[in-house]
PDB file of C-alpha atoms in Angstrom:
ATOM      1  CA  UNK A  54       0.000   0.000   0.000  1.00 57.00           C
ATOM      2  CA  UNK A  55       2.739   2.295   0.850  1.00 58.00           C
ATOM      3  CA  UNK A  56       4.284   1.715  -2.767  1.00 52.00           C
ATOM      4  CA  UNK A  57       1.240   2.352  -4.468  1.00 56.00           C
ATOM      5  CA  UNK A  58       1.034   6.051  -1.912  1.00 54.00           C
ATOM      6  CA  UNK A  59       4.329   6.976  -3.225  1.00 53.00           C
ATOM      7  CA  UNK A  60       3.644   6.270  -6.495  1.00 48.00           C
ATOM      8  CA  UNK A  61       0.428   7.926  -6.713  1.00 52.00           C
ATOM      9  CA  UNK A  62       2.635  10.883  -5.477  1.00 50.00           C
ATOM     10  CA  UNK A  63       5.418  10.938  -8.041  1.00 45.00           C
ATOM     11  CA  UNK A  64       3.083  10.797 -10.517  1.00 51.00           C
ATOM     12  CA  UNK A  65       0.944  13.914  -8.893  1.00 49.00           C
ATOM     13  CA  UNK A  66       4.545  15.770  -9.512  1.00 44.00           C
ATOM     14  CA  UNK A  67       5.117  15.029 -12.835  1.00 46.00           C
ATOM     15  CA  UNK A  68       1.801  15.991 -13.736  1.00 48.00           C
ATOM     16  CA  UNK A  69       1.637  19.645 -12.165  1.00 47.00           C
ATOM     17  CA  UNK A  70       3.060  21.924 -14.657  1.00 50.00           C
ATOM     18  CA  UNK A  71       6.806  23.227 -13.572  1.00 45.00           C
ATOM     19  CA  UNK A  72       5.217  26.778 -14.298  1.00 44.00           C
ATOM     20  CA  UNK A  73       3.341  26.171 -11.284  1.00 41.00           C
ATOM     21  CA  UNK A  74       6.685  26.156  -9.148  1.00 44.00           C
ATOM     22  CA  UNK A  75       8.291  29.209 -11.598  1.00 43.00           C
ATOM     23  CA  UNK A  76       8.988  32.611 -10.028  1.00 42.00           C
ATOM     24  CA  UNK A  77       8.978  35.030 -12.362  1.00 44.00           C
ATOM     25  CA  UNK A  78      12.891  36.345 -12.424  1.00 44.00           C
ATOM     26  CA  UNK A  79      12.608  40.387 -12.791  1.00 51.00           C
ATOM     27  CA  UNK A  80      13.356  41.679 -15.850  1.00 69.00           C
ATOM     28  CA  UNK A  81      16.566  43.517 -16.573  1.00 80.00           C
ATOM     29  CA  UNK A  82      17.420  46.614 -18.583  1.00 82.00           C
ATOM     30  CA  UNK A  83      18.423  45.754 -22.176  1.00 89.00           C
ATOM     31  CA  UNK A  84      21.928  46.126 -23.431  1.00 90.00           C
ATOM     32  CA  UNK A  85      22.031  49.513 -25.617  1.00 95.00           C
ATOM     33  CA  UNK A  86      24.748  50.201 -27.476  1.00 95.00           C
ATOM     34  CA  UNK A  87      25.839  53.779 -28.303  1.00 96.00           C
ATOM     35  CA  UNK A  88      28.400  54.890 -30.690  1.00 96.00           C
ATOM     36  CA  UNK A  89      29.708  58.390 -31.985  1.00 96.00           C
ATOM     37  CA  UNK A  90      31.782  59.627 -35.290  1.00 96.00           C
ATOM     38  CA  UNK A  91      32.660  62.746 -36.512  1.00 96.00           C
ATOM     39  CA  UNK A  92      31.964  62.966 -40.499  1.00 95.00           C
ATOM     40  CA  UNK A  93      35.744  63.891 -40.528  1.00 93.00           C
ATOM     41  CA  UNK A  94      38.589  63.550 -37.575  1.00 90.00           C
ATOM     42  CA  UNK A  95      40.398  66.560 -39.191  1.00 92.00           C
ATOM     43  CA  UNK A  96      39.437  69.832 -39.909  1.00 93.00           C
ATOM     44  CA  UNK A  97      40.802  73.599 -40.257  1.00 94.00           C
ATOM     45  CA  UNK A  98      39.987  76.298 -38.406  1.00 94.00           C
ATOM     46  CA  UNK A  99      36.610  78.425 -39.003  1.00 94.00           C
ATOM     47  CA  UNK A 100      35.191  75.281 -40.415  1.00 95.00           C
ATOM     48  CA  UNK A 101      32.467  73.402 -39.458  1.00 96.00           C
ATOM     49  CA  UNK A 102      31.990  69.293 -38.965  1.00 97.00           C
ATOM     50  CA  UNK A 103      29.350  66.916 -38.314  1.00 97.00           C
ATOM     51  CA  UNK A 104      28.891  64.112 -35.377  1.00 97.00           C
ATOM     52  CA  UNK A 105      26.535  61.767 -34.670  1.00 97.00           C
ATOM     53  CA  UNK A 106      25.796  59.683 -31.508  1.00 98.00           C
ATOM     54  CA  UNK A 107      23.888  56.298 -33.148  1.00 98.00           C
ATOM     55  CA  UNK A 108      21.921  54.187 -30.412  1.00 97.00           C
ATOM     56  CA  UNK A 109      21.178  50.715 -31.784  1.00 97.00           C
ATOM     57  CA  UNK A 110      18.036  50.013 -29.514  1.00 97.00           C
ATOM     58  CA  UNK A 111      16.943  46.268 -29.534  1.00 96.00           C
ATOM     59  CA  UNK A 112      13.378  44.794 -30.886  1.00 94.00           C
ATOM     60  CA  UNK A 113      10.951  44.995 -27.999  1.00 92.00           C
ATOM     61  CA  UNK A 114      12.525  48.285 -26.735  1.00 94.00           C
ATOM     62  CA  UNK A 115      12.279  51.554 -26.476  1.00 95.00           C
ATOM     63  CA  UNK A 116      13.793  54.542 -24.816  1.00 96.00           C
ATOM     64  CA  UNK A 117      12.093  57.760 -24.456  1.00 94.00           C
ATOM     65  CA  UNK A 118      12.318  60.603 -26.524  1.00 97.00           C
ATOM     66  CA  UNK A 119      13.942  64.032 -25.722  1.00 97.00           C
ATOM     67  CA  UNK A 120      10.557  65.442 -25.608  1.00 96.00           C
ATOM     68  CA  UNK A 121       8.431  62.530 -23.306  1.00 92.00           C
ATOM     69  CA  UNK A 122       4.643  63.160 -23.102  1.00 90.00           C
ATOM     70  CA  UNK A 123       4.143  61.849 -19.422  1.00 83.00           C
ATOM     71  CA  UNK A 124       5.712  64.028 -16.834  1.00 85.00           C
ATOM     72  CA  UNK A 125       7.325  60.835 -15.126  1.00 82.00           C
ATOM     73  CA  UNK A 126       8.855  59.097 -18.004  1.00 85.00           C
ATOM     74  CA  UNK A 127      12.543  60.589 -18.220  1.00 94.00           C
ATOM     75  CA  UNK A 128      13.580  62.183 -21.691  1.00 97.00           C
ATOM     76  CA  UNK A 129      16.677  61.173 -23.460  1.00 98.00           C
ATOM     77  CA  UNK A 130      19.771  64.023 -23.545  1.00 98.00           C
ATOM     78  CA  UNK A 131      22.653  64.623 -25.201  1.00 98.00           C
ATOM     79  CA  UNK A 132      25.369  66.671 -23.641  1.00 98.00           C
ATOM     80  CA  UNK A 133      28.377  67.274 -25.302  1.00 97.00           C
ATOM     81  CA  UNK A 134      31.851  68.950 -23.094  1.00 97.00           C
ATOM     82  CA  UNK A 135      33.918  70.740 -26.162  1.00 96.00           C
ATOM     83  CA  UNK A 136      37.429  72.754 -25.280  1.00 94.00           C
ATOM     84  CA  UNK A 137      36.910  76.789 -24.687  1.00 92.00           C
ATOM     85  CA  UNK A 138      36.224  78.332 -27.779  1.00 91.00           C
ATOM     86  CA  UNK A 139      34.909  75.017 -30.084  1.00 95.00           C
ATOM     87  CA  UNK A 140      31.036  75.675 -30.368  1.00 95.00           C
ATOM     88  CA  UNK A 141      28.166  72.802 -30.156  1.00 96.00           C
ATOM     89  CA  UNK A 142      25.260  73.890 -32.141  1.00 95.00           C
ATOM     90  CA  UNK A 143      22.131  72.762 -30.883  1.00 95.00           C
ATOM     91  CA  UNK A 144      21.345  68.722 -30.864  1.00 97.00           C
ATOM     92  CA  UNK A 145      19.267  67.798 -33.333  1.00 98.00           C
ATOM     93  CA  UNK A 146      16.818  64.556 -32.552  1.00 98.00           C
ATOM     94  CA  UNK A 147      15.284  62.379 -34.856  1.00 98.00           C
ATOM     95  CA  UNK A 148      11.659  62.138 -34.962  1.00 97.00           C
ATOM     96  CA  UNK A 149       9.994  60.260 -32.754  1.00 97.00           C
ATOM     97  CA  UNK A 150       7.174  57.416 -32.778  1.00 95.00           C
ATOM     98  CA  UNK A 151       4.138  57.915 -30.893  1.00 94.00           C
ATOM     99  CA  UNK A 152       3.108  54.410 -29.417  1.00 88.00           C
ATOM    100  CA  UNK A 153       0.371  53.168 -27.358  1.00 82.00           C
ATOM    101  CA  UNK A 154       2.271  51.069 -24.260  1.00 74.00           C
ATOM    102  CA  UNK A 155       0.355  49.263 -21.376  1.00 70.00           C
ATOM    103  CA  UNK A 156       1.358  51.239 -18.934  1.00 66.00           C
ATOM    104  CA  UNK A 157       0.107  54.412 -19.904  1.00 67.00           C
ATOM    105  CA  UNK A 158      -3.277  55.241 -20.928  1.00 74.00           C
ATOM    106  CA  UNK A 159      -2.439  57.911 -23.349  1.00 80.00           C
ATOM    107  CA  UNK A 160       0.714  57.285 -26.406  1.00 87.00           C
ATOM    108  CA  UNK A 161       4.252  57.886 -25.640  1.00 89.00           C
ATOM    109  CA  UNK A 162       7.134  59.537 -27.697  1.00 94.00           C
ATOM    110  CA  UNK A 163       9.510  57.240 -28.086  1.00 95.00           C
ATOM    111  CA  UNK A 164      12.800  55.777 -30.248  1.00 98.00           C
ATOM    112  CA  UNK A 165      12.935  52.889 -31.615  1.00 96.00           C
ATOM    113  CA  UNK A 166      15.698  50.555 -33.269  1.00 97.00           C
ATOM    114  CA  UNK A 167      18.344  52.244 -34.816  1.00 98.00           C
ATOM    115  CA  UNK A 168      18.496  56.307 -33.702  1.00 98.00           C
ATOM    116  CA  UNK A 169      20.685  58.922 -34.789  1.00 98.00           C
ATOM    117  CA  UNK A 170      21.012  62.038 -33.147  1.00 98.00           C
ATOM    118  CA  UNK A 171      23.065  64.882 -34.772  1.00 98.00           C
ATOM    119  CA  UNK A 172      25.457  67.497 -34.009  1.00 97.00           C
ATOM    120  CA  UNK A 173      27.751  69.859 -35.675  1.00 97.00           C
ATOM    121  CA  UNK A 174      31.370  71.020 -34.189  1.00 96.00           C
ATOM    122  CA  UNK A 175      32.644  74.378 -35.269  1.00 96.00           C
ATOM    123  CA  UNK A 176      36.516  74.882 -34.717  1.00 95.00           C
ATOM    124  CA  UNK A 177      36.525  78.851 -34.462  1.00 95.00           C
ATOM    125  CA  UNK A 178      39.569  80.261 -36.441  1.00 94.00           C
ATOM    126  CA  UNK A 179      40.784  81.847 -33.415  1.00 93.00           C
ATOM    127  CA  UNK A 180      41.535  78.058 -31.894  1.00 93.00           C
ATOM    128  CA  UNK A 181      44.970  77.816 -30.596  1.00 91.00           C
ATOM    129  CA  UNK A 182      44.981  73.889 -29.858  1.00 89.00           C
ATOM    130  CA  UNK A 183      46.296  70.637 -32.830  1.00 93.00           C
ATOM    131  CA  UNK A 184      43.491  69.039 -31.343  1.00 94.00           C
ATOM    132  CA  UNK A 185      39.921  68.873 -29.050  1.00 94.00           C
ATOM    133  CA  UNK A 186      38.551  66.007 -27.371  1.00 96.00           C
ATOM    134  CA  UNK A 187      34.791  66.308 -26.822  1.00 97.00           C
ATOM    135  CA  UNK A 188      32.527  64.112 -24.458  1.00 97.00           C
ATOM    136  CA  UNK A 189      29.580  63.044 -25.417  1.00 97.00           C
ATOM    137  CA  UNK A 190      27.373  62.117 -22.560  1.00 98.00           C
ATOM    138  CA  UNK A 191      23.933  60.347 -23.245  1.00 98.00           C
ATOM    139  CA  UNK A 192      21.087  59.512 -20.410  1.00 98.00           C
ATOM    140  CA  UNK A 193      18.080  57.816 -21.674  1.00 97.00           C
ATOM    141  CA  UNK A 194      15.459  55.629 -20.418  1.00 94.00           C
ATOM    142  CA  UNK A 195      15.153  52.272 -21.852  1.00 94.00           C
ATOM    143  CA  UNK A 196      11.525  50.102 -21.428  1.00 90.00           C
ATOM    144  CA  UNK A 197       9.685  47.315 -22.841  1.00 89.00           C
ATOM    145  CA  UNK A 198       5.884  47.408 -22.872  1.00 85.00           C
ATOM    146  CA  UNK A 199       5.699  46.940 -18.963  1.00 82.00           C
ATOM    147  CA  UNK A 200       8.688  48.163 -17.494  1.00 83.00           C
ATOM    148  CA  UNK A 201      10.725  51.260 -17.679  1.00 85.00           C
ATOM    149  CA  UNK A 202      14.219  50.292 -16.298  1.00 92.00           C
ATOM    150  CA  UNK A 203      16.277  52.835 -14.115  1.00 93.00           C
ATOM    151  CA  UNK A 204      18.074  55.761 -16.446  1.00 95.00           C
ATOM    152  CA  UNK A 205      21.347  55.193 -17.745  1.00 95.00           C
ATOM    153  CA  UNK A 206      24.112  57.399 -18.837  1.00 96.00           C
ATOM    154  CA  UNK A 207      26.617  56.149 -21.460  1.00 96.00           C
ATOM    155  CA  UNK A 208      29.359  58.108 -21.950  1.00 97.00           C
ATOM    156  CA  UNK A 209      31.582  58.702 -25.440  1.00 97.00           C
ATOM    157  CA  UNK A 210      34.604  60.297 -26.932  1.00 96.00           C
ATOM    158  CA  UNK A 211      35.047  61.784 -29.752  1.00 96.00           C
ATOM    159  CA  UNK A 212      38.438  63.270 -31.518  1.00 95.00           C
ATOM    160  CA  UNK A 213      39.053  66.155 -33.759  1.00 95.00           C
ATOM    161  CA  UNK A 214      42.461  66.941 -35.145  1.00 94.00           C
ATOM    162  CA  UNK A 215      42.287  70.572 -35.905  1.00 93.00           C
ATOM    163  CA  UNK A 216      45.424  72.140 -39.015  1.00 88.00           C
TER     164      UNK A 216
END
């Protein structure tokens, strides 16, 4: 009898689904990668170049745009630390998607997959330096349709040789 009670019991196990038992792991922010170029590395002085920073954001992401539509959702920057004298002209954002997300009951500005945002350098004649290294620091934050992860900040260089 007590063979046939521990059978009885195995069998119970195998026969309650293991998502039963699961707990659901949390979910972690998604790797984003972030990259930055200048259209040239050289230039003279009194000219002007172009830079990008290009965010490859993965399928099933998004991060928000520099313009959210919810006061709680934090918008994605670009700040970029030049040498005295080398001017940043204003950032210039792609255009956002509007989508409709779970967790909000109105759309949401957003970027999705591959994003460029675009910059231009200019090298003032009256530049005394060979060269300029400029920082490029990005915060954004990344979500799926249920979760908004915690901001991050990725940081790039850039170089600019300067004749």
């Amino acid at each position: 009898m007590r063979f046939i009670s521990q059978l009885a019991f195995l069998t119970a196990l195998l026969l309650v689904p293991t998502s039963f038992f699961a707990i659901a792991a949390p979910q972690s922010a998604p790797n984003i990668p972030v990259n930055s170029s200048l259209a040239t590395n050289e230039t003279q002085r009194g000219r002007t170049v172009q830079g990008t920073i290009v965010i490859d954001i993965p399928s099933g992401y998004h991060v928000n745009s520099n313009r959210p539509l919810e006061k709680f959702l934090i918008a994605t920057q670009l700040q970029i630390e030049a040498p005295k004298g080398i001017r940043i002209d204003p950032i210039l954002y792609p255009r956002p998607v509007l989508r409709s997300l779970k967790f909000s009951k109105s759309r949401v500005s957003v970027f999705e997959g591959r994003t460029t945002i675009r910059f231009s350098v200019t090298v003032p004649r009256s530049f005394t330096g060979n060269s300029a290294e400029l920082k490029a620091r990005l915060r954004f934050q990344s979500c799926n349709d249920d979760t908004c992860f915690p901001p991050q900040t990725r940081e790039v260089k850039l170089w600019l040789n300067v004749e």
